Short mmCIF file of C-alpha atoms in Angstrom, two decimals:
data_model
loop_
_atom_site.label_atom_id
_atom_site.label_comp_id
_atom_site.label_asym_id
_atom_site.label_seq_id
_atom_site.Cartn_x
_atom_site.Cartn_y
_atom_site.Cartn_z
CA MET A 1 5.04 10.20 -30.80
CA THR A 2 1.90 9.65 -32.81
CA ASP A 3 -0.12 12.40 -34.44
CA HIS A 4 -3.28 11.16 -32.78
CA PRO A 5 -3.86 11.02 -29.06
CA PRO A 6 -2.95 7.59 -27.76
CA ASP A 7 -5.71 5.23 -26.77
CA LEU A 8 -5.60 2.78 -23.92
CA ALA A 9 -5.38 -0.35 -26.06
CA ALA A 10 -2.51 1.07 -28.10
CA LEU A 11 -0.58 1.97 -24.94
CA GLN A 12 -1.23 -1.50 -23.53
CA ARG A 13 0.27 -3.02 -26.70
CA ARG A 14 3.32 -0.73 -26.50
CA LEU A 15 3.88 -1.79 -22.90
CA ALA A 16 3.64 -5.46 -23.84
CA GLU A 17 6.13 -4.98 -26.67
CA PHE A 18 8.42 -2.99 -24.38
CA ALA A 19 8.49 -5.81 -21.82
CA ALA A 20 8.90 -8.50 -24.47
CA ALA A 21 11.84 -6.68 -26.10
CA ARG A 22 13.62 -6.69 -22.72
CA ASN A 23 12.71 -10.28 -21.81
CA TRP A 24 10.85 -9.07 -18.72
CA GLN A 25 7.93 -11.51 -19.05
CA PRO A 26 9.35 -13.94 -16.46
CA TYR A 27 9.20 -11.13 -13.90
CA HIS A 28 5.71 -10.13 -14.93
CA THR A 29 3.71 -12.70 -13.01
CA PRO A 30 0.33 -11.43 -11.82
CA LYS A 31 1.62 -11.62 -8.26
CA ASN A 32 4.64 -9.42 -9.04
CA LEU A 33 2.63 -6.95 -11.10
CA VAL A 34 0.07 -6.34 -8.34
CA ALA A 35 2.95 -5.76 -5.91
CA ALA A 36 4.52 -3.25 -8.32
CA LEU A 37 1.14 -1.58 -8.82
CA SER A 38 0.68 -1.13 -5.08
CA VAL A 39 4.23 0.23 -4.72
CA GLU A 40 3.54 2.85 -7.40
CA ALA A 41 0.22 3.78 -5.76
CA SER A 42 2.15 4.33 -2.53
CA GLU A 43 4.61 6.58 -4.33
CA LEU A 44 1.61 8.75 -5.18
CA VAL A 45 0.53 8.68 -1.52
CA GLU A 46 4.04 9.73 -0.50
CA ILE A 47 3.66 13.00 -2.42
CA PHE A 48 0.54 13.85 -0.40
CA GLN A 49 1.21 12.28 2.99
CA TRP A 50 2.09 15.42 4.98
CA LEU A 51 -0.16 17.85 3.08
CA THR A 52 -3.37 19.32 4.41
CA PRO A 53 -6.46 18.68 2.26
CA GLU A 54 -6.17 22.27 1.01
CA GLN A 55 -2.49 21.91 0.10
CA SER A 56 -3.32 18.69 -1.71
CA GLU A 57 -5.72 20.62 -3.99
CA ARG A 58 -2.89 22.91 -5.13
CA VAL A 59 -0.28 20.26 -5.84
CA MET A 60 -0.19 20.85 -9.61
CA ALA A 61 0.75 24.52 -9.13
CA ASP A 62 4.36 23.52 -8.51
CA PRO A 63 5.94 22.29 -11.77
CA GLY A 64 8.28 19.82 -10.10
CA THR A 65 5.51 18.23 -8.04
CA ALA A 66 3.17 18.26 -11.03
CA HIS A 67 5.75 16.31 -13.03
CA ARG A 68 6.16 13.83 -10.19
CA VAL A 69 2.37 13.34 -9.95
CA ARG A 70 2.03 12.72 -13.70
CA ASP A 71 4.96 10.31 -13.57
CA GLU A 72 3.43 8.26 -10.76
CA VAL A 73 -0.02 8.30 -12.40
CA ALA A 74 1.67 6.88 -15.49
CA ASP A 75 3.39 4.17 -13.45
CA VAL A 76 0.13 3.09 -11.79
CA LEU A 77 -1.63 2.96 -15.15
CA ALA A 78 1.29 1.11 -16.75
CA TYR A 79 1.28 -1.67 -14.16
CA LEU A 80 -2.52 -1.87 -14.22
CA LEU A 81 -2.45 -2.35 -18.01
CA GLN A 82 0.34 -4.92 -17.81
CA LEU A 83 -1.60 -6.82 -15.15
CA CYS A 84 -4.69 -6.77 -17.37
CA GLU A 85 -2.55 -8.00 -20.28
CA VAL A 86 -1.23 -11.07 -18.44
CA LEU A 87 -4.63 -11.88 -16.90
CA GLY A 88 -6.73 -11.25 -20.02
CA VAL A 89 -8.85 -8.63 -18.24
CA ASP A 90 -10.44 -5.78 -20.23
CA PRO A 91 -10.03 -2.79 -17.90
CA LEU A 92 -12.63 -0.60 -19.62
CA ALA A 93 -15.26 -3.34 -19.60
CA ALA A 94 -14.46 -4.09 -15.95
CA LEU A 95 -14.90 -0.43 -15.04
CA ALA A 96 -18.12 -0.05 -17.05
CA ALA A 97 -19.57 -3.10 -15.28
CA LYS A 98 -18.49 -1.76 -11.89
CA ILE A 99 -20.07 1.65 -12.49
CA GLU A 100 -23.33 -0.09 -13.31
CA ARG A 101 -23.18 -2.16 -10.13
CA ASN A 102 -22.41 1.00 -8.14
CA GLU A 103 -25.38 2.81 -9.66
CA LEU A 104 -27.56 0.11 -8.12
CA ARG A 105 -25.63 -0.01 -4.85
CA PHE A 106 -25.55 3.76 -4.28
CA PRO A 107 -28.76 5.11 -5.87
CA ALA A 108 -28.54 8.75 -6.88
CA PRO A 109 -30.22 10.75 -4.18
CA GLY A 110 -33.14 12.96 -4.04
CA GLY A 111 -31.34 14.78 -1.25
CA ARG A 112 -29.63 11.78 0.41
CA GLY A 113 -26.27 12.62 -1.04
CA ASP A 114 -24.42 12.78 2.24
CA ALA A 115 -23.49 9.12 2.39
CA THR A 116 -19.80 8.34 2.61
CA PRO A 117 -18.16 7.31 -0.67
CA GLY A 118 -18.02 3.56 -1.18
CA MET B 1 -25.02 0.40 -21.34
CA THR B 2 -23.82 1.71 -24.64
CA ASP B 3 -23.68 -0.33 -27.82
CA HIS B 4 -20.08 0.69 -28.36
CA PRO B 5 -17.21 -0.25 -26.12
CA PRO B 6 -16.64 2.45 -23.55
CA ASP B 7 -13.63 4.69 -23.86
CA LEU B 8 -11.57 6.02 -21.00
CA ALA B 9 -12.71 9.63 -21.29
CA ALA B 10 -16.38 8.60 -21.32
CA LEU B 11 -15.89 6.49 -18.19
CA GLN B 12 -14.06 9.36 -16.50
CA ARG B 13 -17.05 11.63 -17.20
CA ARG B 14 -19.50 9.04 -15.87
CA LEU B 15 -17.47 8.75 -12.67
CA ALA B 16 -17.44 12.54 -12.26
CA GLU B 17 -21.20 12.70 -12.76
CA PHE B 18 -21.69 9.79 -10.37
CA ALA B 19 -19.73 11.55 -7.63
CA ALA B 20 -21.42 14.91 -8.29
CA ALA B 21 -24.91 13.38 -8.11
CA ARG B 22 -24.06 12.03 -4.64
CA ASN B 23 -22.34 15.20 -3.41
CA TRP B 24 -19.11 13.28 -2.89
CA GLN B 25 -16.80 16.03 -4.20
CA PRO B 26 -15.89 17.29 -0.69
CA TYR B 27 -14.49 13.82 0.05
CA HIS B 28 -12.65 13.68 -3.26
CA THR B 29 -9.59 15.72 -2.37
CA PRO B 30 -6.45 14.56 -4.15
CA LYS B 31 -5.09 13.41 -0.80
CA ASN B 32 -8.13 11.22 -0.12
CA LEU B 33 -8.27 9.84 -3.65
CA VAL B 34 -4.64 8.68 -3.60
CA ALA B 35 -5.32 6.97 -0.26
CA ALA B 36 -8.37 5.23 -1.74
CA LEU B 37 -6.35 4.25 -4.82
CA SER B 38 -3.65 2.65 -2.68
CA VAL B 39 -6.27 0.82 -0.60
CA GLU B 40 -7.80 -0.67 -3.75
CA ALA B 41 -4.37 -1.64 -5.07
CA SER B 42 -3.80 -3.48 -1.78
CA GLU B 43 -7.10 -5.30 -2.18
CA LEU B 44 -5.66 -6.67 -5.42
CA VAL B 45 -2.48 -7.67 -3.57
CA GLU B 46 -4.59 -9.44 -0.94
CA ILE B 47 -5.95 -11.82 -3.61
CA PHE B 48 -2.41 -12.88 -4.51
CA GLN B 49 -0.54 -12.61 -1.22
CA TRP B 50 -0.31 -16.34 -0.32
CA LEU B 51 -0.15 -17.69 -3.87
CA THR B 52 2.94 -19.09 -5.52
CA PRO B 53 3.98 -17.40 -8.78
CA GLU B 54 2.50 -20.38 -10.65
CA GLN B 55 -0.81 -20.21 -8.78
CA SER B 56 -0.96 -16.49 -9.49
CA GLU B 57 -0.84 -17.23 -13.24
CA ARG B 58 -4.00 -19.35 -12.98
CA VAL B 59 -6.10 -16.98 -10.91
CA MET B 60 -8.68 -16.29 -13.63
CA ALA B 61 -9.55 -20.01 -13.92
CA ASP B 62 -11.74 -19.73 -10.82
CA PRO B 63 -14.89 -17.71 -11.65
CA GLY B 64 -15.25 -16.24 -8.16
CA THR B 65 -11.64 -15.10 -8.01
CA ALA B 66 -11.81 -13.83 -11.58
CA HIS B 67 -14.80 -11.67 -10.66
CA ARG B 68 -12.96 -10.33 -7.61
CA VAL B 69 -9.90 -9.49 -9.73
CA ARG B 70 -11.98 -7.63 -12.33
CA ASP B 71 -13.80 -5.79 -9.55
CA GLU B 72 -10.57 -4.60 -7.93
CA VAL B 73 -9.04 -3.67 -11.30
CA ALA B 74 -12.13 -1.53 -11.86
CA ASP B 75 -11.76 0.11 -8.45
CA VAL B 76 -8.11 0.99 -9.05
CA LEU B 77 -8.92 2.44 -12.46
CA ALA B 78 -11.92 4.35 -11.06
CA TYR B 79 -9.89 6.09 -8.37
CA LEU B 80 -7.05 6.78 -10.79
CA LEU B 81 -9.48 8.47 -13.20
CA GLN B 82 -11.13 10.44 -10.42
CA LEU B 83 -7.71 11.60 -9.22
CA CYS B 84 -6.82 12.68 -12.75
CA GLU B 85 -10.16 14.52 -12.97
CA VAL B 86 -9.57 16.62 -9.84
CA LEU B 87 -5.92 17.29 -10.70
CA GLY B 88 -6.42 18.00 -14.39
CA VAL B 89 -4.01 15.23 -15.42
CA ASP B 90 -4.45 13.42 -18.75
CA PRO B 91 -3.63 9.79 -17.87
CA LEU B 92 -3.06 8.66 -21.48
CA ALA B 93 -0.72 11.55 -22.24
CA ALA B 94 1.12 10.93 -18.96
CA LEU B 95 1.59 7.26 -19.82
CA ALA B 96 2.66 7.97 -23.41
CA ALA B 97 5.29 10.41 -22.12
CA LYS B 98 6.48 7.92 -19.53
CA ILE B 99 6.85 5.12 -22.10
CA GLU B 100 9.01 7.42 -24.19
CA ARG B 101 11.21 8.29 -21.21
CA ASN B 102 11.51 4.58 -20.40
CA GLU B 103 12.55 3.76 -23.97
CA LEU B 104 15.53 6.05 -23.42
CA ARG B 105 16.17 4.84 -19.88
CA PHE B 106 16.01 1.12 -20.69
CA PRO B 107 17.23 0.77 -24.30
CA ALA B 108 15.96 -2.33 -26.05
CA PRO B 109 18.72 -4.89 -25.93
CA GLY B 110 20.73 -6.65 -28.42
CA GLY B 111 20.98 -9.51 -25.97
CA ARG B 112 21.10 -7.51 -22.73
CA GLY B 113 17.51 -8.19 -21.89
CA ASP B 114 18.14 -9.70 -18.50
CA ALA B 115 18.09 -6.43 -16.58
CA THR B 116 15.58 -6.22 -13.78
CA PRO B 117 12.35 -4.35 -14.65
CA GLY B 118 12.39 -0.70 -13.63
CA MET C 1 -3.27 -14.25 29.35
CA THR C 2 -0.20 -13.71 31.44
CA ASP C 3 -0.14 -11.72 34.66
CA HIS C 4 2.66 -9.57 33.31
CA PRO C 5 2.38 -7.29 30.32
CA PRO C 6 3.59 -9.08 27.23
CA ASP C 7 6.91 -8.11 25.74
CA LEU C 8 7.73 -7.97 22.08
CA ALA C 9 10.05 -10.97 22.03
CA ALA C 10 7.48 -13.15 23.82
CA LEU C 11 4.78 -12.15 21.33
CA GLN C 12 7.15 -12.87 18.45
CA ARG C 13 7.72 -16.39 19.85
CA ARG C 14 3.97 -16.96 20.25
CA LEU C 15 3.41 -15.93 16.63
CA ALA C 16 6.14 -18.30 15.45
CA GLU C 17 4.63 -21.18 17.46
CA PHE C 18 1.17 -20.29 16.17
CA ALA C 19 2.33 -20.47 12.55
CA ALA C 20 4.34 -23.65 13.12
CA ALA C 21 1.38 -25.43 14.77
CA ARG C 22 -0.69 -24.71 11.63
CA ASN C 23 2.07 -25.59 9.14
CA TRP C 24 1.96 -22.07 7.74
CA GLN C 25 5.73 -21.70 7.33
CA PRO C 26 5.66 -22.53 3.58
CA TYR C 27 3.40 -19.50 3.08
CA HIS C 28 5.59 -17.29 5.25
CA THR C 29 8.26 -16.40 2.74
CA PRO C 30 9.68 -12.90 3.22
CA LYS C 31 8.05 -11.88 -0.05
CA ASN C 32 4.60 -13.02 1.10
CA LEU C 33 4.97 -11.52 4.57
CA VAL C 34 5.85 -8.05 3.26
CA ALA C 35 2.81 -8.24 0.96
CA ALA C 36 0.60 -9.19 3.91
CA LEU C 37 2.14 -6.40 6.00
CA SER C 38 1.35 -3.82 3.33
CA VAL C 39 -2.21 -5.14 2.97
CA GLU C 40 -2.78 -4.73 6.72
CA ALA C 41 -1.28 -1.23 6.65
CA SER C 42 -3.78 -0.39 3.91
CA GLU C 43 -6.62 -1.71 6.04
CA LEU C 44 -5.60 0.93 8.59
CA VAL C 45 -5.58 3.56 5.83
CA GLU C 46 -9.07 2.46 4.78
CA ILE C 47 -10.44 3.45 8.21
CA PHE C 48 -9.11 6.99 7.75
CA GLN C 49 -9.38 7.56 4.00
CA TRP C 50 -12.48 9.80 3.92
CA LEU C 51 -11.95 11.52 7.28
CA THR C 52 -10.81 15.09 7.74
CA PRO C 53 -7.64 15.55 9.81
CA GLU C 54 -9.85 16.62 12.71
CA GLN C 55 -12.14 13.60 12.43
CA SER C 56 -9.06 11.37 12.30
CA GLU C 57 -8.00 12.72 15.74
CA ARG C 58 -11.29 11.53 17.29
CA VAL C 59 -11.36 8.06 15.83
CA MET C 60 -10.97 6.26 19.16
CA ALA C 61 -14.11 7.92 20.57
CA ASP C 62 -16.29 5.41 18.72
CA PRO C 63 -15.94 1.96 20.33
CA GLY C 64 -16.47 0.04 17.10
CA THR C 65 -13.89 2.05 15.19
CA ALA C 66 -11.49 1.92 18.15
CA HIS C 67 -11.70 -1.87 18.13
CA ARG C 68 -11.07 -1.94 14.39
CA VAL C 69 -8.03 0.34 14.77
CA ARG C 70 -6.53 -1.83 17.54
CA ASP C 71 -7.20 -4.94 15.46
CA GLU C 72 -5.39 -3.55 12.41
CA VAL C 73 -2.50 -2.22 14.54
CA ALA C 74 -2.15 -5.77 15.88
CA ASP C 75 -2.16 -7.23 12.36
CA VAL C 76 0.56 -4.84 11.17
CA LEU C 77 2.71 -5.62 14.21
CA ALA C 78 2.09 -9.35 13.82
CA TYR C 79 3.29 -9.46 10.22
CA LEU C 80 6.23 -7.18 11.00
CA LEU C 81 7.35 -9.55 13.79
CA GLN C 82 6.87 -12.61 11.60
CA LEU C 83 8.92 -10.97 8.86
CA CYS C 84 11.67 -10.19 11.38
CA GLU C 85 11.51 -13.81 12.57
CA VAL C 86 12.09 -15.33 9.12
CA LEU C 87 14.77 -12.76 8.19
CA GLY C 88 16.61 -12.78 11.52
CA VAL C 89 16.11 -9.03 12.00
CA ASP C 90 15.92 -7.55 15.51
CA PRO C 91 13.20 -4.90 15.17
CA LEU C 92 14.11 -3.01 18.35
CA ALA C 93 17.79 -2.82 17.43
CA ALA C 94 16.85 -1.74 13.89
CA LEU C 95 14.65 1.04 15.25
CA ALA C 96 17.23 2.20 17.81
CA ALA C 97 19.85 2.41 15.05
CA LYS C 98 17.44 4.31 12.80
CA ILE C 99 16.59 6.85 15.50
CA GLU C 100 20.28 7.52 15.96
CA ARG C 101 20.76 8.04 12.23
CA ASN C 102 17.75 10.36 12.16
CA GLU C 103 19.13 12.41 15.06
CA LEU C 104 22.12 13.17 12.85
CA ARG C 105 20.04 13.66 9.70
CA PHE C 106 17.46 15.96 11.29
CA PRO C 107 19.31 17.88 14.04
CA ALA C 108 17.05 19.17 16.80
CA PRO C 109 16.42 22.80 16.09
CA GLY C 110 17.12 25.91 17.85
CA GLY C 111 14.04 27.32 16.12
CA ARG C 112 14.33 25.47 12.79
CA GLY C 113 11.63 23.02 13.69
CA ASP C 114 9.45 23.71 10.71
CA ALA C 115 11.05 21.21 8.38
CA THR C 116 8.75 18.58 6.93
CA PRO C 117 8.94 15.20 8.66
CA GLY C 118 11.32 12.76 7.01
CA MET D 1 23.43 3.83 22.47
CA THR D 2 22.29 2.43 25.78
CA ASP D 3 23.99 -0.43 27.58
CA HIS D 4 20.72 -2.34 27.79
CA PRO D 5 18.72 -3.49 24.84
CA PRO D 6 16.01 -0.94 24.06
CA ASP D 7 12.43 -1.79 24.88
CA LEU D 8 9.42 -0.81 22.82
CA ALA D 9 8.03 1.72 25.29
CA ALA D 10 11.39 3.48 25.58
CA LEU D 11 11.69 3.73 21.79
CA GLN D 12 8.13 5.04 21.58
CA ARG D 13 9.06 7.81 24.07
CA ARG D 14 12.20 8.68 22.11
CA LEU D 15 10.17 8.98 18.93
CA ALA D 16 7.64 11.24 20.65
CA GLU D 17 10.44 13.46 22.00
CA PHE D 18 12.12 13.48 18.60
CA ALA D 19 8.93 14.71 16.90
CA ALA D 20 8.19 17.24 19.65
CA ALA D 21 11.71 18.73 19.46
CA ARG D 22 11.17 19.35 15.74
CA ASN D 23 7.59 20.65 16.09
CA TRP D 24 6.31 17.85 13.90
CA GLN D 25 3.15 17.16 15.92
CA PRO D 26 0.89 19.18 13.56
CA TYR D 27 1.88 16.80 10.76
CA HIS D 28 1.36 13.74 12.94
CA THR D 29 -2.41 13.40 12.64
CA PRO D 30 -3.59 9.78 12.73
CA LYS D 31 -4.61 10.12 9.09
CA ASN D 32 -1.13 11.23 8.04
CA LEU D 33 0.66 8.64 10.16
CA VAL D 34 -1.31 5.72 8.68
CA ALA D 35 -0.48 7.04 5.20
CA ALA D 36 3.22 7.23 6.12
CA LEU D 37 3.05 3.73 7.63
CA SER D 38 1.60 2.30 4.43
CA VAL D 39 4.22 4.10 2.33
CA GLU D 40 7.02 2.55 4.40
CA ALA D 41 5.40 -0.89 4.17
CA SER D 42 5.41 -0.46 0.39
CA GLU D 43 9.09 0.44 0.46
CA LEU D 44 9.63 -2.99 2.01
CA VAL D 45 7.50 -4.55 -0.75
CA GLU D 46 9.60 -2.74 -3.36
CA ILE D 47 12.71 -4.61 -2.20
CA PHE D 48 10.98 -7.94 -2.85
CA GLN D 49 8.69 -7.20 -5.80
CA TRP D 50 10.69 -8.88 -8.60
CA LEU D 51 12.24 -11.66 -6.49
CA THR D 52 11.22 -15.29 -6.62
CA PRO D 53 10.12 -16.81 -3.30
CA GLU D 54 13.53 -18.50 -3.09
CA GLN D 55 15.45 -15.28 -3.75
CA SER D 56 13.35 -13.55 -1.11
CA GLU D 57 14.58 -16.07 1.48
CA ARG D 58 18.20 -15.06 0.84
CA VAL D 59 17.76 -11.32 0.92
CA MET D 60 19.84 -10.80 4.07
CA ALA D 61 22.90 -12.42 2.47
CA ASP D 62 23.65 -9.19 0.61
CA PRO D 63 24.87 -6.54 3.08
CA GLY D 64 23.42 -3.60 1.16
CA THR D 65 19.99 -5.18 0.84
CA ALA D 66 20.11 -6.33 4.46
CA HIS D 67 20.74 -2.75 5.56
CA ARG D 68 17.86 -1.53 3.43
CA VAL D 69 15.52 -4.18 4.89
CA ARG D 70 16.45 -3.26 8.47
CA ASP D 71 16.01 0.42 7.65
CA GLU D 72 12.50 -0.10 6.25
CA VAL D 73 11.53 -2.41 9.13
CA ALA D 74 12.58 0.41 11.45
CA ASP D 75 10.50 2.94 9.52
CA VAL D 76 7.38 0.76 9.65
CA LEU D 77 7.82 0.21 13.39
CA ALA D 78 8.52 3.92 13.97
CA TYR D 79 5.30 5.06 12.30
CA LEU D 80 3.30 2.29 13.99
CA LEU D 81 4.56 3.45 17.40
CA GLN D 82 3.89 7.10 16.60
CA LEU D 83 0.37 6.21 15.48
CA CYS D 84 -0.17 4.30 18.74
CA GLU D 85 1.16 7.31 20.66
CA VAL D 86 -1.30 9.80 19.17
CA LEU D 87 -4.24 7.37 19.39
CA GLY D 88 -3.49 6.06 22.89
CA VAL D 89 -3.27 2.46 21.65
CA ASP D 90 -1.05 -0.08 23.46
CA PRO D 91 0.44 -2.09 20.58
CA LEU D 92 1.57 -5.03 22.73
CA ALA D 93 -1.82 -5.37 24.41
CA ALA D 94 -3.53 -5.08 21.01
CA LEU D 95 -1.35 -7.85 19.61
CA ALA D 96 -1.78 -10.11 22.66
CA ALA D 97 -5.56 -9.73 22.35
CA LYS D 98 -5.44 -10.45 18.65
CA ILE D 99 -3.36 -13.61 19.11
CA GLU D 100 -5.94 -14.87 21.57
CA ARG D 101 -8.77 -14.18 19.15
CA ASN D 102 -6.83 -15.95 16.40
CA GLU D 103 -6.26 -18.99 18.60
CA LEU D 104 -10.05 -19.35 18.76
CA ARG D 105 -10.56 -18.52 15.08
CA PHE D 106 -7.88 -20.88 13.75
CA PRO D 107 -7.74 -23.81 16.21
CA ALA D 108 -4.43 -25.64 16.22
CA PRO D 109 -4.86 -28.73 14.13
CA GLY D 110 -4.65 -32.33 14.76
CA GLY D 111 -3.66 -32.72 11.13
CA ARG D 112 -5.75 -29.92 9.62
CA GLY D 113 -2.84 -27.57 9.35
CA ASP D 114 -3.14 -26.94 5.66
CA ALA D 115 -5.55 -24.03 5.90
CA THR D 116 -4.44 -20.80 4.29
CA PRO D 117 -3.04 -18.20 6.69
CA GLY D 118 -5.60 -15.69 7.91
#
């Protein structure tokens, strides 16, 4: 572990080195990585699929489930970063640009805040 | 826009403020956010679903497709950060911990690097 | 349309003829068809993602949403049948066998019916 | 097992009785069933995610993988039928209607059969 909190770019480099050291690059086509990303997202859904909305709010109260949630969050982020690596996409810049488009698309309300999320 | 590149925590705060300003928190249960995350991951898959592996490598060469990819990457990251916000999960710490577990689970090879990715 | 209600095997044949007439077989690898199936399943999820459980029960009361639900159900079934076609899987036999395994795995209760669905 | 091959409506009834005998109906909201359907579709994707198109064609040659494929096909079909049950959707009629719409949307070619699948 490092003494400093990890940053996204450093984790992305560690993932790239991890895959390279295991000769996994031939598997890591963009097509395969988006499939793996969607599979990991579904493993998150699986944790919540039979829960009521209220139960879903309390999911971190159980240590075993909390660990499983953090593990699947990590897997989603890992495949997203690996996808960005092979495609040359900057995920933070992409998100910043998207937030700005959404600020135009869904103007902050004076009282119209009951629209459905986009 | 800021003059400095955005960092993940700053984007997470902007997303939380964005949702709060639109009164979207009641929709943002963990259960709903994981569903939205998986839907966005599938929108990434949709871009690649009929492509060959080779075509998938060249997807950023077309400006329209490249924009669509960056847009969906942003959506996945946005919902992942919003999920982490409502659950109190630190996504960078979760990923750092997962990489360390994976380094034990898939030792770097001396020549055994043809295992399937985990 | 036929005078008789369609059966699954007849619809599976029509889908195979439809794809063959358009020379779509090269796209219809098992890998691509499962991706397309999961994308269509997510389009169903998208309809429900922000709804409460109670709202989700009433989704067919709105004609536009009802049409969209039937359309996505059809898409999921279409890709499932096309996958079964290229793999030589009999979906009805597979389901009958699974139900029998589940009857052993989840015995019908005398009063223990509060287990979570499998 | 029955002496006759099962039909879809009979399997749908067995699934409804199975859930009722275990008091699972409260879990079987449309919202939860679409989530479960998408999770099972992703379990199919997981089988194929690292395979080349060519490897994906041969997946039934391995008995263990073939069993897993049939099992996941059954799970997808089971949740689709249970969703149709609670929503009052006829899956065969929905698919027949969709095929007819697609025959108008993608006319069979005289030689134009190189369009991408819809």
